[in-house]
Tab-separated table of C-alpha atoms and ligand atoms in Angstrom:
chain	number	residue	atom	x	y	z
A	1	MET	CA	32.495	16.489	-48.830
A	2	LEU	CA	35.013	15.838	-46.034
A	3	GLU	CA	33.628	12.340	-45.567
A	4	LYS	CA	34.731	11.514	-49.127
A	5	GLU	CA	38.341	12.629	-48.650
A	6	LYS	CA	41.122	10.028	-48.437
A	7	ASN	CA	42.153	11.313	-45.021
A	8	LYS	CA	38.566	11.407	-43.772
A	9	LYS	CA	39.520	9.612	-40.570
A	10	ASP	CA	41.870	12.458	-39.602
A	11	LEU	CA	39.453	15.121	-40.778
A	12	MET	CA	36.638	13.688	-38.690
A	13	ASP	CA	38.725	13.483	-35.530
A	14	HIS	CA	37.087	15.314	-32.621
A	15	PHE	CA	40.146	17.313	-31.516
A	16	SER	CA	41.364	18.958	-34.718
A	17	VAL	CA	40.381	21.761	-37.040
A	18	VAL	CA	40.068	21.302	-40.797
A	19	VAL	CA	42.264	23.503	-42.975
A	20	GLU	CA	42.254	23.794	-46.754
A	21	ASP	CA	45.821	23.369	-48.013
A	22	GLY	CA	45.438	23.930	-51.783
A	23	LYS	CA	45.402	20.201	-52.635
A	24	GLY	CA	42.593	19.287	-50.333
A	25	PHE	CA	42.039	19.408	-46.609
A	26	LYS	CA	44.204	18.599	-43.663
A	27	ALA	CA	43.508	18.105	-39.990
A	28	VAL	CA	45.389	20.399	-37.634
A	29	PRO	CA	45.366	19.345	-33.966
A	30	TYR	CA	43.799	21.825	-31.552
A	31	THR	CA	47.164	22.122	-29.820
A	32	GLU	CA	48.722	23.454	-33.040
A	33	ALA	CA	45.761	25.515	-34.210
A	34	TRP	CA	45.483	27.297	-30.841
A	35	LYS	CA	48.964	26.697	-29.434
A	36	ALA	CA	49.275	30.005	-27.564
A	37	GLU	CA	45.754	29.891	-26.094
A	38	MET	CA	46.026	26.290	-24.955
A	39	GLU	CA	49.445	26.911	-23.424
A	40	ALA	CA	47.930	29.845	-21.533
A	41	VAL	CA	45.151	27.575	-20.205
A	42	ALA	CA	47.731	24.966	-19.153
A	43	VAL	CA	49.678	27.595	-17.220
A	44	GLU	CA	46.515	28.702	-15.384
A	45	LEU	CA	45.597	25.124	-14.514
A	46	GLU	CA	49.074	24.507	-13.084
A	47	ALA	CA	48.842	27.737	-11.094
A	48	ALA	CA	45.516	26.539	-9.652
A	49	ALA	CA	47.078	23.186	-8.729
A	50	ALA	CA	49.898	24.982	-6.932
A	51	VAL	CA	47.585	26.710	-4.447
A	52	LEU	CA	45.739	23.538	-3.408
A	53	GLY	CA	46.756	21.642	-0.291
A	54	ASP	CA	47.149	17.904	0.368
A	55	ASP	CA	43.445	17.638	1.290
A	56	GLU	CA	42.710	18.240	-2.401
A	57	ALA	CA	45.266	15.798	-3.808
A	58	ALA	CA	42.851	14.283	-6.348
A	59	PHE	CA	41.856	17.734	-7.632
A	60	LYS	CA	45.533	18.751	-7.869
A	61	THR	CA	46.301	15.629	-9.889
A	62	TYR	CA	43.450	16.394	-12.279
A	63	LEU	CA	44.532	20.013	-12.752
A	64	ARG	CA	48.084	18.901	-13.641
A	65	ALA	CA	46.864	16.129	-15.930
A	66	ALA	CA	44.490	18.573	-17.639
A	67	ALA	CA	47.379	21.010	-18.132
A	68	GLY	CA	49.301	18.163	-19.775
A	69	SER	CA	46.412	17.366	-22.105
A	70	PHE	CA	46.086	21.024	-23.097
A	71	ARG	CA	49.689	20.681	-24.340
A	72	SER	CA	49.564	17.172	-25.839
A	73	ASN	CA	45.997	17.017	-27.265
A	74	ASP	CA	45.831	13.519	-25.721
A	75	TRP	CA	42.805	13.789	-23.418
A	76	GLU	CA	42.950	10.310	-21.889
A	77	PRO	CA	45.399	11.117	-19.052
A	78	ALA	CA	43.188	14.047	-18.009
A	79	ASN	CA	40.081	11.865	-18.233
A	80	GLU	CA	41.720	9.191	-16.046
A	81	ALA	CA	42.515	11.758	-13.358
A	82	TRP	CA	39.047	13.258	-13.713
A	83	VAL	CA	37.076	10.053	-13.061
A	84	ALA	CA	39.348	9.387	-10.078
A	85	MET	CA	37.887	12.558	-8.521
A	86	GLY	CA	34.614	12.375	-6.648
A	87	PRO	CA	32.646	13.444	-3.573
A	88	THR	CA	34.775	11.215	-1.312
A	89	ASN	CA	38.091	12.878	-2.138
A	90	SER	CA	37.246	16.444	-3.118
A	91	LYS	CA	34.836	19.238	-2.293
A	92	TRP	CA	35.180	20.486	-5.851
A	93	TYR	CA	34.033	19.542	-9.283
A	94	LEU	CA	35.888	20.816	-12.314
A	95	ARG	CA	35.675	19.814	-15.936
A	96	VAL	CA	37.893	21.623	-18.402
A	97	ALA	CA	38.166	19.895	-21.770
A	98	PRO	CA	36.897	19.753	-25.330
A	99	ASP	CA	33.698	17.713	-24.912
A	100	GLU	CA	30.346	18.257	-26.565
A	101	VAL	CA	29.841	18.643	-30.311
A	102	TYR	CA	26.502	20.549	-30.207
A	103	HIS	CA	28.177	23.738	-31.358
A	104	ASP	CA	29.679	22.216	-34.486
A	105	PRO	CA	27.474	22.219	-37.615
A	106	CYS	CA	28.637	18.677	-38.439
A	107	ALA	CA	28.577	17.545	-34.792
A	108	TRP	CA	32.141	16.201	-35.038
A	109	LYS	CA	34.385	18.746	-33.415
A	110	ALA	CA	34.457	19.034	-29.638
A	111	GLY	CA	33.785	22.455	-28.148
A	112	PHE	CA	35.844	23.657	-25.199
A	113	ALA	CA	33.906	23.703	-21.951
A	114	LEU	CA	34.714	24.764	-18.440
A	115	GLN	CA	32.534	23.996	-15.463
A	116	LEU	CA	33.521	24.698	-11.888
A	117	ALA	CA	31.261	23.520	-9.099
A	118	ARG	CA	31.080	22.444	-5.467
A	119	ILE	CA	29.904	18.995	-4.506
A	120	ASN	CA	26.421	19.545	-3.017
A	121	PRO	CA	26.658	18.764	0.739
A	122	GLU	CA	22.941	17.989	1.302
A	123	SER	CA	22.991	15.351	-1.424
A	124	ILE	CA	25.893	13.631	0.364
A	125	ALA	CA	23.933	13.711	3.623
A	126	TRP	CA	21.004	12.055	1.820
A	127	GLN	CA	23.225	9.395	0.268
A	128	GLN	CA	24.581	8.577	3.735
A	129	LYS	CA	21.044	8.286	5.109
A	130	LEU	CA	19.918	6.026	2.267
A	131	GLU	CA	22.996	3.779	2.203
A	132	PRO	CA	21.970	1.678	5.272
A	133	VAL	CA	18.399	1.196	3.977
A	134	LYS	CA	19.152	0.490	0.310
A	135	GLY	CA	18.573	-3.259	0.808
A	136	GLU	CA	15.145	-2.521	2.280
A	137	MET	CA	14.364	-0.153	-0.577
A	138	GLU	CA	15.221	-2.888	-3.064
A	139	LYS	CA	12.951	-5.326	-1.194
A	140	GLN	CA	10.086	-2.828	-1.366
A	141	LEU	CA	10.387	-2.513	-5.139
A	142	ALA	CA	10.811	-6.270	-5.550
A	143	ALA	CA	7.563	-6.778	-3.609
A	144	PHE	CA	5.779	-4.373	-5.971
A	145	ALA	CA	7.248	-6.092	-9.035
A	146	GLY	CA	6.438	-9.641	-7.912
A	147	ALA	CA	7.641	-12.794	-9.720
A	148	PRO	CA	9.769	-13.404	-11.706
A	149	TYR	CA	11.744	-10.438	-10.337
A	150	LYS	CA	13.782	-11.168	-7.218
A	151	ALA	CA	15.402	-8.642	-4.888
A	152	ARG	CA	19.091	-8.251	-5.699
A	153	ASN	CA	22.110	-7.203	-3.671
A	154	VAL	CA	22.171	-3.617	-4.797
A	155	ALA	CA	24.915	-1.040	-4.833
A	156	PHE	CA	24.177	2.654	-5.207
A	157	LYS	CA	26.109	4.013	-8.136
A	158	LEU	CA	24.903	7.577	-7.941
A	159	PRO	CA	25.885	10.561	-10.055
A	160	ASP	CA	27.822	13.376	-8.426
A	161	PHE	CA	25.437	16.131	-7.369
A	162	ILE	CA	27.044	19.495	-7.979
A	163	ASP	CA	26.336	23.178	-7.327
A	164	VAL	CA	27.592	25.111	-10.324
A	165	ALA	CA	29.800	28.128	-9.564
A	166	LEU	CA	30.867	28.898	-13.096
A	167	ASN	CA	29.897	27.773	-16.570
A	168	ALA	CA	32.248	29.145	-19.195
A	169	ALA	CA	33.093	28.757	-22.882
A	170	ASP	CA	30.826	26.242	-24.647
A	171	GLN	CA	29.377	25.120	-21.314
A	172	ARG	CA	27.662	28.528	-21.094
A	173	ASN	CA	24.431	28.722	-23.064
A	174	PRO	CA	22.580	31.898	-24.054
A	175	HIS	CA	19.723	30.737	-21.884
A	176	GLY	CA	19.205	27.817	-19.558
A	177	ALA	CA	21.969	25.383	-18.656
A	178	THR	CA	22.694	21.664	-18.798
A	179	ILE	CA	21.125	19.910	-15.797
A	180	GLY	CA	22.837	16.537	-16.175
A	181	GLN	CA	25.753	15.168	-18.138
A	182	SER	CA	27.794	12.005	-18.673
A	183	LEU	CA	31.368	12.456	-19.844
A	184	PRO	CA	33.760	11.905	-21.534
A	185	ASN	CA	32.131	11.177	-24.870
A	186	TRP	CA	34.966	9.132	-26.350
A	187	GLY	CA	37.890	6.940	-25.420
A	188	LYS	CA	38.734	4.280	-22.851
A	189	VAL	CA	37.432	6.196	-19.840
A	190	SER	CA	34.125	6.697	-21.620
A	191	GLU	CA	33.875	2.975	-22.408
A	192	LYS	CA	34.325	2.219	-18.706
A	193	GLY	CA	31.305	4.376	-17.894
A	194	GLY	CA	32.901	7.784	-17.326
A	195	ARG	CA	31.367	10.065	-14.776
A	196	THR	CA	27.827	11.380	-14.471
A	197	VAL	CA	26.795	14.593	-12.769
A	198	VAL	CA	23.490	16.214	-11.876
A	199	MET	CA	23.470	19.980	-11.383
A	200	THR	CA	21.508	20.733	-8.232
A	201	ASN	CA	21.601	24.514	-7.790
A	202	LEU	CA	20.298	25.674	-11.149
A	203	TYR	CA	16.989	27.540	-10.898
A	204	THR	CA	17.455	27.977	-7.133
A	205	ASP	CA	18.206	31.708	-7.458
A	206	ALA	CA	15.598	34.235	-6.283
A	207	ASP	CA	14.359	35.116	-9.784
A	208	SER	CA	13.954	31.492	-10.832
A	209	ARG	CA	12.138	30.661	-7.610
A	210	GLN	CA	9.741	33.558	-8.152
A	211	THR	CA	9.094	32.300	-11.690
A	212	LEU	CA	8.392	28.795	-10.382
A	213	SER	CA	6.080	30.210	-7.732
A	214	ASP	CA	4.159	32.179	-10.394
A	215	GLN	CA	3.885	29.084	-12.583
A	216	ALA	CA	2.602	26.951	-9.696
A	217	ALA	CA	0.152	29.705	-8.643
A	218	SER	CA	-1.307	29.723	-12.149
A	219	LEU	CA	-2.214	26.027	-11.928
A	220	PHE	CA	-2.791	25.186	-8.262
A	221	CYS	CA	-5.909	26.288	-6.425
A	222	ARG	CA	-5.322	28.350	-3.311
A	223	ALA	CA	-5.597	25.484	-0.784
A	224	THR	CA	-2.995	23.384	-2.609
A	225	PHE	CA	-0.712	26.309	-3.359
A	226	GLU	CA	-0.502	27.096	0.364
A	227	GLY	CA	1.396	23.822	0.857
A	228	PHE	CA	3.750	24.501	-2.065
A	229	THR	CA	7.305	25.683	-1.552
A	230	THR	CA	10.118	26.683	-3.874
A	231	GLU	CA	12.706	25.643	-1.256
A	232	PRO	CA	15.595	23.876	-3.051
A	233	ALA	CA	15.574	21.028	-0.470
A	234	ALA	CA	12.138	19.809	-1.627
A	235	ALA	CA	13.410	19.297	-5.173
A	236	LEU	CA	16.806	17.894	-4.174
A	237	LEU	CA	15.238	14.997	-2.262
A	238	SER	CA	13.300	13.970	-5.344
A	239	VAL	CA	16.401	14.119	-7.556
A	240	VAL	CA	18.403	11.960	-5.139
A	241	LEU	CA	15.567	9.416	-4.816
A	242	HIS	CA	15.107	9.340	-8.594
A	243	GLU	CA	18.807	8.668	-9.210
A	244	ALA	CA	18.953	6.102	-6.381
A	245	SER	CA	15.935	4.288	-7.832
A	246	HIS	CA	17.702	3.773	-11.156
A	247	ASN	CA	19.869	1.340	-9.149
A	248	LEU	CA	16.853	-0.498	-7.725
A	249	GLY	CA	14.274	-2.924	-9.065
A	250	PRO	CA	14.327	-4.184	-12.655
A	251	SER	CA	16.794	-1.961	-14.556
A	252	HIS	CA	18.334	-1.841	-18.027
A	253	ASP	CA	20.405	-5.006	-17.599
A	254	TYR	CA	17.570	-7.029	-16.010
A	255	ALA	CA	16.335	-9.670	-18.457
A	256	VAL	CA	13.088	-11.621	-18.666
A	257	LYS	CA	13.597	-14.940	-20.495
A	258	GLY	CA	16.932	-13.611	-21.715
A	259	LYS	CA	15.487	-10.367	-23.078
A	260	THR	CA	16.547	-6.954	-21.742
A	261	ASP	CA	14.191	-3.957	-21.629
A	262	ASP	CA	15.393	-2.567	-24.981
A	263	VAL	CA	14.427	-5.828	-26.654
A	264	ILE	CA	11.126	-6.200	-24.797
A	265	PHE	CA	9.828	-2.634	-25.018
A	266	GLY	CA	11.804	-1.157	-27.890
A	267	GLY	CA	14.190	1.785	-27.371
A	268	PRO	CA	11.889	4.774	-26.730
A	269	LEU	CA	9.361	2.875	-24.590
A	270	ALA	CA	12.224	1.238	-22.644
A	271	SER	CA	13.604	4.717	-21.801
A	272	THR	CA	10.179	5.944	-20.747
A	273	MET	CA	9.640	2.883	-18.553
A	274	GLU	CA	13.028	3.176	-16.851
A	275	GLU	CA	12.474	6.892	-16.152
A	276	LEU	CA	8.900	6.201	-15.059
A	277	LYS	CA	10.203	3.542	-12.678
A	278	ALA	CA	12.796	5.907	-11.203
A	279	GLN	CA	10.442	8.862	-10.755
A	280	THR	CA	7.452	6.826	-9.504
A	281	SER	CA	9.713	5.043	-7.025
A	282	ALA	CA	10.894	8.483	-5.889
A	283	LEU	CA	7.254	9.436	-5.193
A	284	PHE	CA	6.795	6.200	-3.263
A	285	PHE	CA	10.046	6.441	-1.249
A	286	THR	CA	9.281	10.016	-0.190
A	287	TRP	CA	6.456	8.716	2.004
A	288	TRP	CA	8.278	5.507	2.884
A	289	LEU	CA	11.016	7.670	4.416
A	290	VAL	CA	8.373	9.255	6.659
A	291	GLU	CA	7.505	5.780	7.975
A	292	LYS	CA	11.230	5.166	8.549
A	293	GLY	CA	11.474	8.393	10.544
A	294	LEU	CA	13.990	9.853	8.084
A	295	LEU	CA	11.655	12.553	6.802
A	296	THR	CA	8.907	14.615	8.411
A	297	GLU	CA	5.389	14.608	7.053
A	298	ALA	CA	5.699	18.324	6.243
A	299	GLU	CA	8.875	17.667	4.208
A	300	ALA	CA	7.166	14.826	2.361
A	301	LYS	CA	4.192	17.045	1.553
A	302	HIS	CA	6.478	19.754	0.211
A	303	ALA	CA	8.369	17.224	-1.898
A	304	THR	CA	5.105	15.778	-3.232
A	305	LEU	CA	3.749	19.132	-4.416
A	306	ARG	CA	7.139	19.932	-5.956
A	307	ASP	CA	6.957	16.600	-7.800
A	308	VAL	CA	3.558	17.594	-9.190
A	309	ALA	CA	4.970	20.958	-10.292
A	310	TRP	CA	7.985	19.154	-11.833
A	311	ALA	CA	5.539	17.001	-13.789
A	312	PHE	CA	3.593	20.106	-14.947
A	313	GLY	CA	6.881	21.442	-16.315
A	314	HIS	CA	7.584	18.298	-18.325
A	315	VAL	CA	3.986	18.038	-19.550
A	316	SER	CA	4.225	21.648	-20.788
A	317	ARG	CA	7.019	20.675	-23.230
A	318	GLY	CA	4.696	18.381	-25.154
A	319	MET	CA	4.720	14.625	-25.578
A	320	TYR	CA	6.688	14.458	-28.849
A	321	ASP	CA	9.448	16.597	-30.324
A	322	SER	CA	9.228	18.296	-33.706
A	323	GLU	CA	10.428	15.104	-35.398
A	324	GLY	CA	7.813	12.969	-33.679
A	325	ARG	CA	10.171	11.343	-31.187
A	326	ALA	CA	8.769	10.540	-27.747
A	327	ARG	CA	9.996	12.719	-24.875
A	328	PRO	CA	10.491	10.143	-22.081
A	329	TYR	CA	10.163	12.649	-19.216
A	330	SER	CA	7.030	14.201	-20.695
A	331	HIS	CA	5.522	10.759	-21.138
A	332	LEU	CA	6.294	9.715	-17.587
A	333	ALA	CA	4.983	13.016	-16.216
A	334	SER	CA	1.746	12.611	-18.163
A	335	ILE	CA	1.370	9.013	-16.987
A	336	GLN	CA	1.865	10.036	-13.355
A	337	LEU	CA	-0.461	13.031	-13.427
A	338	GLY	CA	-2.984	11.225	-15.625
A	339	HIS	CA	-3.063	8.389	-13.104
A	340	MET	CA	-3.532	10.850	-10.218
A	341	PHE	CA	-6.310	12.562	-12.164
A	342	LYS	CA	-8.085	9.268	-12.783
A	343	GLU	CA	-7.753	8.288	-9.111
A	344	GLY	CA	-9.282	11.578	-7.986
A	345	VAL	CA	-6.070	12.733	-6.263
A	346	LEU	CA	-5.485	15.515	-8.755
A	347	THR	CA	-8.790	17.243	-9.451
A	348	TRP	CA	-9.672	20.062	-11.818
A	349	LYS	CA	-11.924	22.755	-10.394
A	350	ALA	CA	-13.191	24.372	-13.562
A	351	ASP	CA	-14.953	27.313	-11.870
A	352	GLU	CA	-12.444	28.036	-9.135
A	353	GLN	CA	-9.811	30.783	-9.287
A	354	ALA	CA	-6.178	29.643	-9.371
A	355	ALA	CA	-3.960	30.838	-6.511
A	356	ASN	CA	-2.716	33.742	-8.642
A	357	GLY	CA	-6.260	35.159	-8.593
A	358	SER	CA	-6.322	35.748	-12.348
A	359	ASP	CA	-6.757	32.342	-13.992
A	360	THR	CA	-10.035	30.482	-13.877
A	361	GLY	CA	-9.856	26.736	-13.394
A	362	CYS	CA	-7.199	25.140	-11.196
A	363	PHE	CA	-5.848	21.876	-9.803
A	364	GLU	CA	-6.324	20.648	-6.273
A	365	VAL	CA	-4.071	17.891	-4.915
A	366	ASP	CA	-5.567	15.701	-2.200
A	367	VAL	CA	-2.416	14.768	-0.295
A	368	ALA	CA	-4.359	12.369	1.970
A	369	LYS	CA	-5.244	10.222	-1.053
A	370	TRP	CA	-1.786	10.550	-2.607
A	371	LYS	CA	-0.047	7.616	-0.883
A	372	PRO	CA	-2.446	4.803	-1.866
A	373	ALA	CA	-2.562	6.170	-5.429
A	374	VAL	CA	1.240	6.200	-5.621
A	375	ASN	CA	1.301	2.597	-4.381
A	376	THR	CA	-1.082	1.533	-7.145
A	377	LEU	CA	1.008	3.255	-9.809
A	378	THR	CA	4.304	1.910	-8.409
A	379	ALA	CA	2.883	-1.620	-8.541
A	380	ARG	CA	1.654	-1.139	-12.101
A	381	VAL	CA	4.996	0.193	-13.337
A	382	LEU	CA	7.185	-2.275	-11.454
A	383	GLN	CA	5.073	-5.236	-12.557
A	384	ALA	CA	5.233	-4.190	-16.203
A	385	LYS	CA	9.030	-3.907	-15.958
A	386	GLY	CA	9.480	-7.016	-13.812
A	387	ARG	CA	7.428	-9.231	-16.102
A	388	GLY	CA	8.652	-7.628	-19.292
A	389	ASP	CA	5.011	-6.910	-20.105
A	390	ARG	CA	5.070	-4.748	-23.220
A	391	LYS	CA	1.302	-4.658	-23.486
A	392	ALA	CA	0.939	-3.238	-19.956
A	393	ALA	CA	3.459	-0.512	-20.808
A	394	GLU	CA	1.739	0.296	-24.101
A	395	ASP	CA	-1.616	0.449	-22.310
A	396	MET	CA	-0.324	3.078	-19.902
A	397	LYS	CA	1.020	5.124	-22.802
A	398	ALA	CA	-2.230	4.742	-24.756
A	399	THR	CA	-4.352	5.774	-21.760
A	400	PHE	CA	-2.340	8.636	-20.307
A	401	VAL	CA	-0.272	9.954	-23.241
A	402	ASP	CA	-1.980	9.321	-26.561
A	403	ALA	CA	-5.711	9.289	-25.663
A	404	LYS	CA	-7.730	12.329	-26.732
A	405	ASP	CA	-9.699	12.857	-23.548
A	406	THR	CA	-10.264	15.290	-20.667
A	407	TRP	CA	-6.742	14.754	-19.382
A	408	ALA	CA	-5.256	15.553	-22.811
A	409	GLY	CA	-7.306	18.755	-22.839
A	410	LEU	CA	-6.009	19.745	-19.411
A	411	ARG	CA	-2.439	19.212	-20.631
A	412	VAL	CA	-3.052	22.005	-23.145
A	413	THR	CA	-4.081	24.306	-20.277
A	414	ILE	CA	-0.986	23.302	-18.291
A	415	ALA	CA	1.252	24.136	-21.256
A	416	GLU	CA	-0.486	27.480	-21.909
A	417	ARG	CA	0.029	28.671	-18.354
A	418	TRP	CA	3.431	27.122	-17.650
A	419	LEU	CA	5.052	28.422	-20.815
A	420	ARG	CA	4.176	32.056	-20.082
A	421	ALA	CA	7.338	32.243	-17.987
A	422	PRO	CA	10.377	33.697	-19.734
A	423	LYS	CA	13.445	31.497	-20.187
A	424	ALA	CA	16.230	32.141	-17.714
A	425	THR	CA	19.635	33.508	-18.597
A	426	PHE	CA	22.158	32.607	-15.932
A	427	VAL	CA	24.725	35.051	-14.662
A	428	TYR	CA	27.554	33.464	-12.693
A	429	ALA	CA	29.472	35.122	-9.908
A	430	VAL	CA	32.052	33.784	-7.513
A	431	LYS	CA	32.075	35.469	-4.092
A	432	GLU	CA	35.266	35.332	-2.052
B	501	LIG	ZN1	16.429	9.236	-14.668
């Protein structure tokens, strides 16, 4: 109905409420509809800016700009100051703005979100370790891809890795929490790429770690489970390597005979292939870092078993959503585990007790065979992307995602056991 109104453009604006005025509808800016509340927020933001020192100049500037936007309803100045913040000039991450539209039945109106976080220090340490070897990493992937792909001069454009301290307002979900986000959604700053964050401390609390341990113990056999850890560091490494690998090898803007991946593979398969490239490269680089002396073998083993557990989690969500759309992460997880299963690295012991002692049938991971199997898969994925070989990509999907075989049957078992765990509700606390 609103879309048919003469003033539909105003009515469909993201930062206004719609009010019936007798003749029709009018758009009332947030700053008028909630004048007192937004003024109160602005005052708090300015008070926060006032207690920060010169070492947090960028954060101070953002707080003041955000206060201004809470009074003007023009969010661009705040967005400008926000993207100017980052791990190099602040220890903090804050986003306070009307952003996502999930909460609105029409998905037009932005909901107010507040997220306060610390920049994750370990992720910065990893970025500093990887920076000097990024050229070598690119050469490794180029060697896997082969012609026509050629190693590029790469720059790491990594997301900010953050440890959430507080999620409030529409950023706070009844259960679970957003684990990655690119903002803002509209405007000039958005067109320039905005800012992307990955939340690194979610599910690292004691309860979540116990849940993960129980899930892993229901699927791993005892010998494998003994090498498994719920230590946050094992998962963080994989996240950093995954994000770094998006910058390496054939990516979204790489073209074969003038065609980019979206054109070659089609949208959903292109997403799966890019995510598969990033995550498979992460598996490969984990062990490459051992050769470089940047990681111990024990750390690599921990990361590897966490990667398998990560893949179990994505497999458990199913390959397609309720509307039949492919889930890229589930597809990539099924391709990776399916490949490991076929190579005899991941084996199913039908008669053996799982590590929890109550489930019959469990997976064993042969870490000694892992590396060569990862190399084979990395080559297969990188070659398909590098050559723009749609058939090779479709073959992988047909074999490891859509086939009705033993592996598909085992995915049902994975889902049954993994999904027993209750969903987490996060409680946030700030300790002084
Ligand atoms: Zn990714």
